[in-house]
PDB file of N, CA and C in Angstrom:
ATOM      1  N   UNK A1102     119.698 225.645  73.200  1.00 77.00           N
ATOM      2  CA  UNK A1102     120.581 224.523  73.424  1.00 77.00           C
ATOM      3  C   UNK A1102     120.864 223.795  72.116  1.00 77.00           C
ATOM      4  N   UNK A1103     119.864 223.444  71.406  1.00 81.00           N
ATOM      5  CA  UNK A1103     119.921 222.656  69.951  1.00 81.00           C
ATOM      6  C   UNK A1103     120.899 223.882  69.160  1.00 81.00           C
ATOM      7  N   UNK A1104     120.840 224.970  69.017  1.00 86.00           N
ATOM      8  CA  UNK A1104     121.452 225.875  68.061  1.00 86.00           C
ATOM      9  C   UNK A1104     122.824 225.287  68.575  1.00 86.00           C
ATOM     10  N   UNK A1105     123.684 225.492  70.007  1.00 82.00           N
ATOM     11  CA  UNK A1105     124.941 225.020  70.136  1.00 82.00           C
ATOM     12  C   UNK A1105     125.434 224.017  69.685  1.00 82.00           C
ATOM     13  N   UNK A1106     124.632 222.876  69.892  1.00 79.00           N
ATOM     14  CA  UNK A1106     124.692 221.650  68.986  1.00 79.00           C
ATOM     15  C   UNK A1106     125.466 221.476  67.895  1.00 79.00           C
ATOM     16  N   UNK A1107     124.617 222.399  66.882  1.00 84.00           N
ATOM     17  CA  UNK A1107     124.381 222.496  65.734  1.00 84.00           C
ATOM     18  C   UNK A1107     125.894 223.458  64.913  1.00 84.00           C
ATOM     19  N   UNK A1108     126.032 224.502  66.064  1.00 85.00           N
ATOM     20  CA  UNK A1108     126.813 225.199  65.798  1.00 85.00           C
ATOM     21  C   UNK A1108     128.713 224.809  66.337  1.00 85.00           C
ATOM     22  N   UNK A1109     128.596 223.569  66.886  1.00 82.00           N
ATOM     23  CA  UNK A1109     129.845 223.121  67.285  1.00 82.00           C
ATOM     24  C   UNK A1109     129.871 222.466  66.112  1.00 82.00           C
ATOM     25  N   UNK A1110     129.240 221.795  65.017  1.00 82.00           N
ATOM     26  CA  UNK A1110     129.260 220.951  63.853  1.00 82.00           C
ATOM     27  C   UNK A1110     129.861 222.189  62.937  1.00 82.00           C
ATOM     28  N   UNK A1111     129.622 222.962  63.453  1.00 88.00           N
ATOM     29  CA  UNK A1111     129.823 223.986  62.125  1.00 88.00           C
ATOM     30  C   UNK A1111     131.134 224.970  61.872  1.00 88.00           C
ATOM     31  N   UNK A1112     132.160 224.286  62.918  1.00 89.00           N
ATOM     32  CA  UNK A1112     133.234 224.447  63.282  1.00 89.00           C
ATOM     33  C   UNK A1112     134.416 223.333  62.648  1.00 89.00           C
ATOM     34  N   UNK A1113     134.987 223.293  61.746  1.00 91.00           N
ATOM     35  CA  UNK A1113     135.795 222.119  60.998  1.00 91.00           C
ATOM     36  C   UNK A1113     136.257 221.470  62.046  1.00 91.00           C
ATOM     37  N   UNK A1114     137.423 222.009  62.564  1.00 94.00           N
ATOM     38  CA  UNK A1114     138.357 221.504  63.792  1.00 94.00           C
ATOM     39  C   UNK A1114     137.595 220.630  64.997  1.00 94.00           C
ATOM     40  N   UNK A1115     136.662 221.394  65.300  1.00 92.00           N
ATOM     41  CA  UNK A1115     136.209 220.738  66.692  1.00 92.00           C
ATOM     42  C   UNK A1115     135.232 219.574  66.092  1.00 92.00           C
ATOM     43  N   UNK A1116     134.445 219.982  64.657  1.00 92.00           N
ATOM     44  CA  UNK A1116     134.037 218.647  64.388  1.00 92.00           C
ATOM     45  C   UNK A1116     134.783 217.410  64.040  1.00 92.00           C
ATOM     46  N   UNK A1117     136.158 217.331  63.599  1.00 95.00           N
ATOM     47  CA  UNK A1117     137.021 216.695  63.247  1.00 95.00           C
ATOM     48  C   UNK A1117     137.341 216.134  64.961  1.00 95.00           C
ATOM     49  N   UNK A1118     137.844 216.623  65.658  1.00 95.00           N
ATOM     50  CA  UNK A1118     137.634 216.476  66.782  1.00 95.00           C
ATOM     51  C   UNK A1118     136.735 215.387  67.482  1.00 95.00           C
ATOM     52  N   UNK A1119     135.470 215.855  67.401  1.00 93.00           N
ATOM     53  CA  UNK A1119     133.973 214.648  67.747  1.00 93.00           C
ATOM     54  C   UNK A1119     134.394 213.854  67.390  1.00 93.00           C
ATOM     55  N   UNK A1120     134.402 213.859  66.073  1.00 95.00           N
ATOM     56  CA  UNK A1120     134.397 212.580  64.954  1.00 95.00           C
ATOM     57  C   UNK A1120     135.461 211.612  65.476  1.00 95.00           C
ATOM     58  N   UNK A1121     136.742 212.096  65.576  1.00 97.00           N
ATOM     59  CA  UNK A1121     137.897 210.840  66.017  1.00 97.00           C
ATOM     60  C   UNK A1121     137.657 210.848  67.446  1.00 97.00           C
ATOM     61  N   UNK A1122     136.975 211.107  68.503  1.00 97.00           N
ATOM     62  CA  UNK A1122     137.102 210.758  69.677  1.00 97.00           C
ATOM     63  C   UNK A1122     136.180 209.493  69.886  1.00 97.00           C
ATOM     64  N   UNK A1123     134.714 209.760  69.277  1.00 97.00           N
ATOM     65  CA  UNK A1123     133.633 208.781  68.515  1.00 97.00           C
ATOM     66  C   UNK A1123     134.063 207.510  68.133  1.00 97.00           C
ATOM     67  N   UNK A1124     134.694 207.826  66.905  1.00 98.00           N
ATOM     68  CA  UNK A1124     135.415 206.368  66.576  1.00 98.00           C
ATOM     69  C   UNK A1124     136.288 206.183  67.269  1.00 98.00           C
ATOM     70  N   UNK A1125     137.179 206.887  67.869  1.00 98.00           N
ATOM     71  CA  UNK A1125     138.064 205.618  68.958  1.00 98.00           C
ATOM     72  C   UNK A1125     137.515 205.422  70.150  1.00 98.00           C
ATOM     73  N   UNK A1126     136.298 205.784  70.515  1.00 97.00           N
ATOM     74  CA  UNK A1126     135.498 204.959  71.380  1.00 97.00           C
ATOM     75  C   UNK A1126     134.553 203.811  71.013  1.00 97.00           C
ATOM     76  N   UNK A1127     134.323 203.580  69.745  1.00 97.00           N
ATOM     77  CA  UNK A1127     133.763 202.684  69.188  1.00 97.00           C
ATOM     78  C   UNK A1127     134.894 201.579  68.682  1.00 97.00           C
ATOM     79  N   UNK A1128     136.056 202.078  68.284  1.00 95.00           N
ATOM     80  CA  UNK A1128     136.915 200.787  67.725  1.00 95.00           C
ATOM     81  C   UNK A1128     137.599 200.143  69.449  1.00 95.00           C
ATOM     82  N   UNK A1129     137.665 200.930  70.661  1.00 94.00           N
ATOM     83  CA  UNK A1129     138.048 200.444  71.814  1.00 94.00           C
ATOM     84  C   UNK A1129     136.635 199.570  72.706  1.00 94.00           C
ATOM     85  N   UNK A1130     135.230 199.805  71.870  1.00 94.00           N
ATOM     86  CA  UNK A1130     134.152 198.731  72.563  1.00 94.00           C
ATOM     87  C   UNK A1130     134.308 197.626  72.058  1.00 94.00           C
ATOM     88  N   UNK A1131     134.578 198.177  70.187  1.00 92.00           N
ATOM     89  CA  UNK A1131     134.559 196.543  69.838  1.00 92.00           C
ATOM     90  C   UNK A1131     135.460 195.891  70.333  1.00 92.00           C
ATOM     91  N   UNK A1132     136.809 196.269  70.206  1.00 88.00           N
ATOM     92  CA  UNK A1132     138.089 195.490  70.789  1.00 88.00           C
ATOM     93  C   UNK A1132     138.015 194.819  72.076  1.00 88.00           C
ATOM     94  N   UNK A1133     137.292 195.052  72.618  1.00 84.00           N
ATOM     95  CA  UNK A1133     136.854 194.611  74.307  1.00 84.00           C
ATOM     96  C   UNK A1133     136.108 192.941  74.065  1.00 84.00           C
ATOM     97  N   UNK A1134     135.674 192.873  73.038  1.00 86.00           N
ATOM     98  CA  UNK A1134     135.307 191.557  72.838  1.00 86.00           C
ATOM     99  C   UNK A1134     135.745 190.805  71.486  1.00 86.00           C
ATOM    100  N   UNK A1135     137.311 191.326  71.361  1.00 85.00           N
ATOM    101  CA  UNK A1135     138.156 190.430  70.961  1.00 85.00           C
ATOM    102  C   UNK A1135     139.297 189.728  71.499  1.00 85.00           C
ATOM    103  N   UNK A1136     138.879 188.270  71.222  1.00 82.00           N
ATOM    104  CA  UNK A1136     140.228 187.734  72.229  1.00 82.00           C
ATOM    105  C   UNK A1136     141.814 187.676  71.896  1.00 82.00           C
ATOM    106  N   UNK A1137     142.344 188.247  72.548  1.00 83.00           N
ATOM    107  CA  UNK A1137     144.389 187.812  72.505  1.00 83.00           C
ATOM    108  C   UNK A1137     145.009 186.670  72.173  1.00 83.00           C
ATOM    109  N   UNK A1138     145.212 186.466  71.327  1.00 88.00           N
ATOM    110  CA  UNK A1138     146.019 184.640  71.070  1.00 88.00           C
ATOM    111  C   UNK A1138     146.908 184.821  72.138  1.00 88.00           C
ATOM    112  N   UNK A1139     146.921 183.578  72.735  1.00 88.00           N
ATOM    113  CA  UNK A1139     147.623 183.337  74.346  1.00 88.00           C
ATOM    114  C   UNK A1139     147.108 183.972  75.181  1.00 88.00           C
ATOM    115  N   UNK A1140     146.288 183.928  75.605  1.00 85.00           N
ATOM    116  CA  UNK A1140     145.606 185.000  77.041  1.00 85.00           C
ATOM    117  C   UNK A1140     144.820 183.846  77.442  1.00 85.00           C
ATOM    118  N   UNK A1141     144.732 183.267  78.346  1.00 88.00           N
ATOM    119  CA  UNK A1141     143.706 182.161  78.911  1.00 88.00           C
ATOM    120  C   UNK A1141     142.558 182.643  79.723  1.00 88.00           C
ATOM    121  N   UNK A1142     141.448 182.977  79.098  1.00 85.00           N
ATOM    122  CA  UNK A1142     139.672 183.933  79.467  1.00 85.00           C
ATOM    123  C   UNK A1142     139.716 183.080  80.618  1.00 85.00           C
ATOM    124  N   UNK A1143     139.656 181.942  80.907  1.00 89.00           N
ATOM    125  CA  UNK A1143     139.141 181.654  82.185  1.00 89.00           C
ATOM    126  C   UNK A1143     140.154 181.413  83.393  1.00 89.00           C
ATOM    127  N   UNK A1144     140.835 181.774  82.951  1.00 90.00           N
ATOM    128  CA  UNK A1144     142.375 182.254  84.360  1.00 90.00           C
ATOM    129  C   UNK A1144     142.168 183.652  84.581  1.00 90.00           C
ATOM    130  N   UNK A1145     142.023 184.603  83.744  1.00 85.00           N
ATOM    131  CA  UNK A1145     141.679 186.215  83.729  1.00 85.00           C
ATOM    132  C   UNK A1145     140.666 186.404  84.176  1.00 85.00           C
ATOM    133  N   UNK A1146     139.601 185.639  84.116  1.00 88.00           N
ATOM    134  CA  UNK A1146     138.229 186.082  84.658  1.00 88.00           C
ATOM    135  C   UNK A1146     138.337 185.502  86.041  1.00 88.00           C
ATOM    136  N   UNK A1147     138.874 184.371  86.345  1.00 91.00           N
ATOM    137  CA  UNK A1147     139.372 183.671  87.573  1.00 91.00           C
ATOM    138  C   UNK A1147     140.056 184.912  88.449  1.00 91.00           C
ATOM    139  N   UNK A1148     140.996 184.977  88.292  1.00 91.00           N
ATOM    140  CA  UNK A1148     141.973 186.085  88.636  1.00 91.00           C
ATOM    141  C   UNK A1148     141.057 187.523  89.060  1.00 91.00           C
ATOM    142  N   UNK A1149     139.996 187.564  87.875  1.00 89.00           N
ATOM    143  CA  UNK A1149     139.461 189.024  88.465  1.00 89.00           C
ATOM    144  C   UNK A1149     138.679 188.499  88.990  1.00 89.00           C
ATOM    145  N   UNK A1150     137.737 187.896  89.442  1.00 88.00           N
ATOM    146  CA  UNK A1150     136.843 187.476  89.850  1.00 88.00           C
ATOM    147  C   UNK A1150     137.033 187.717  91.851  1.00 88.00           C
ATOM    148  N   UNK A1151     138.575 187.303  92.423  1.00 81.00           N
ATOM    149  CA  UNK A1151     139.144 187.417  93.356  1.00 81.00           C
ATOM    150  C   UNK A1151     138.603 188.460  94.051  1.00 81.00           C
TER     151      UNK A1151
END
């Protein structure tokens, strides 16, 4: 199992691949706790809260 691992890294493309799916799951967590100028948090959380 570890050799597959190891051996999908060792593939340019598909590691290029990992790599940007990785970071745009990491730049879309942080963004989750940045706020919108004009968006009112406690009408939205109100609203979902429903």
């Amino acid at each position: 199992m570890y050799r597959n691992l190891i051996n999908i890294f060792k593939i340019k493309e598909l590691k290029k691949k990992i790599i940007i799916t990785f970071l745009l799951l990491i730049i879309y967590r942080v963004g989750c706790y940045i706020p919108l100028p004009g968006v009112n948090v406690n009408a939205l959380a109100e609203f979902f809260s429903k």
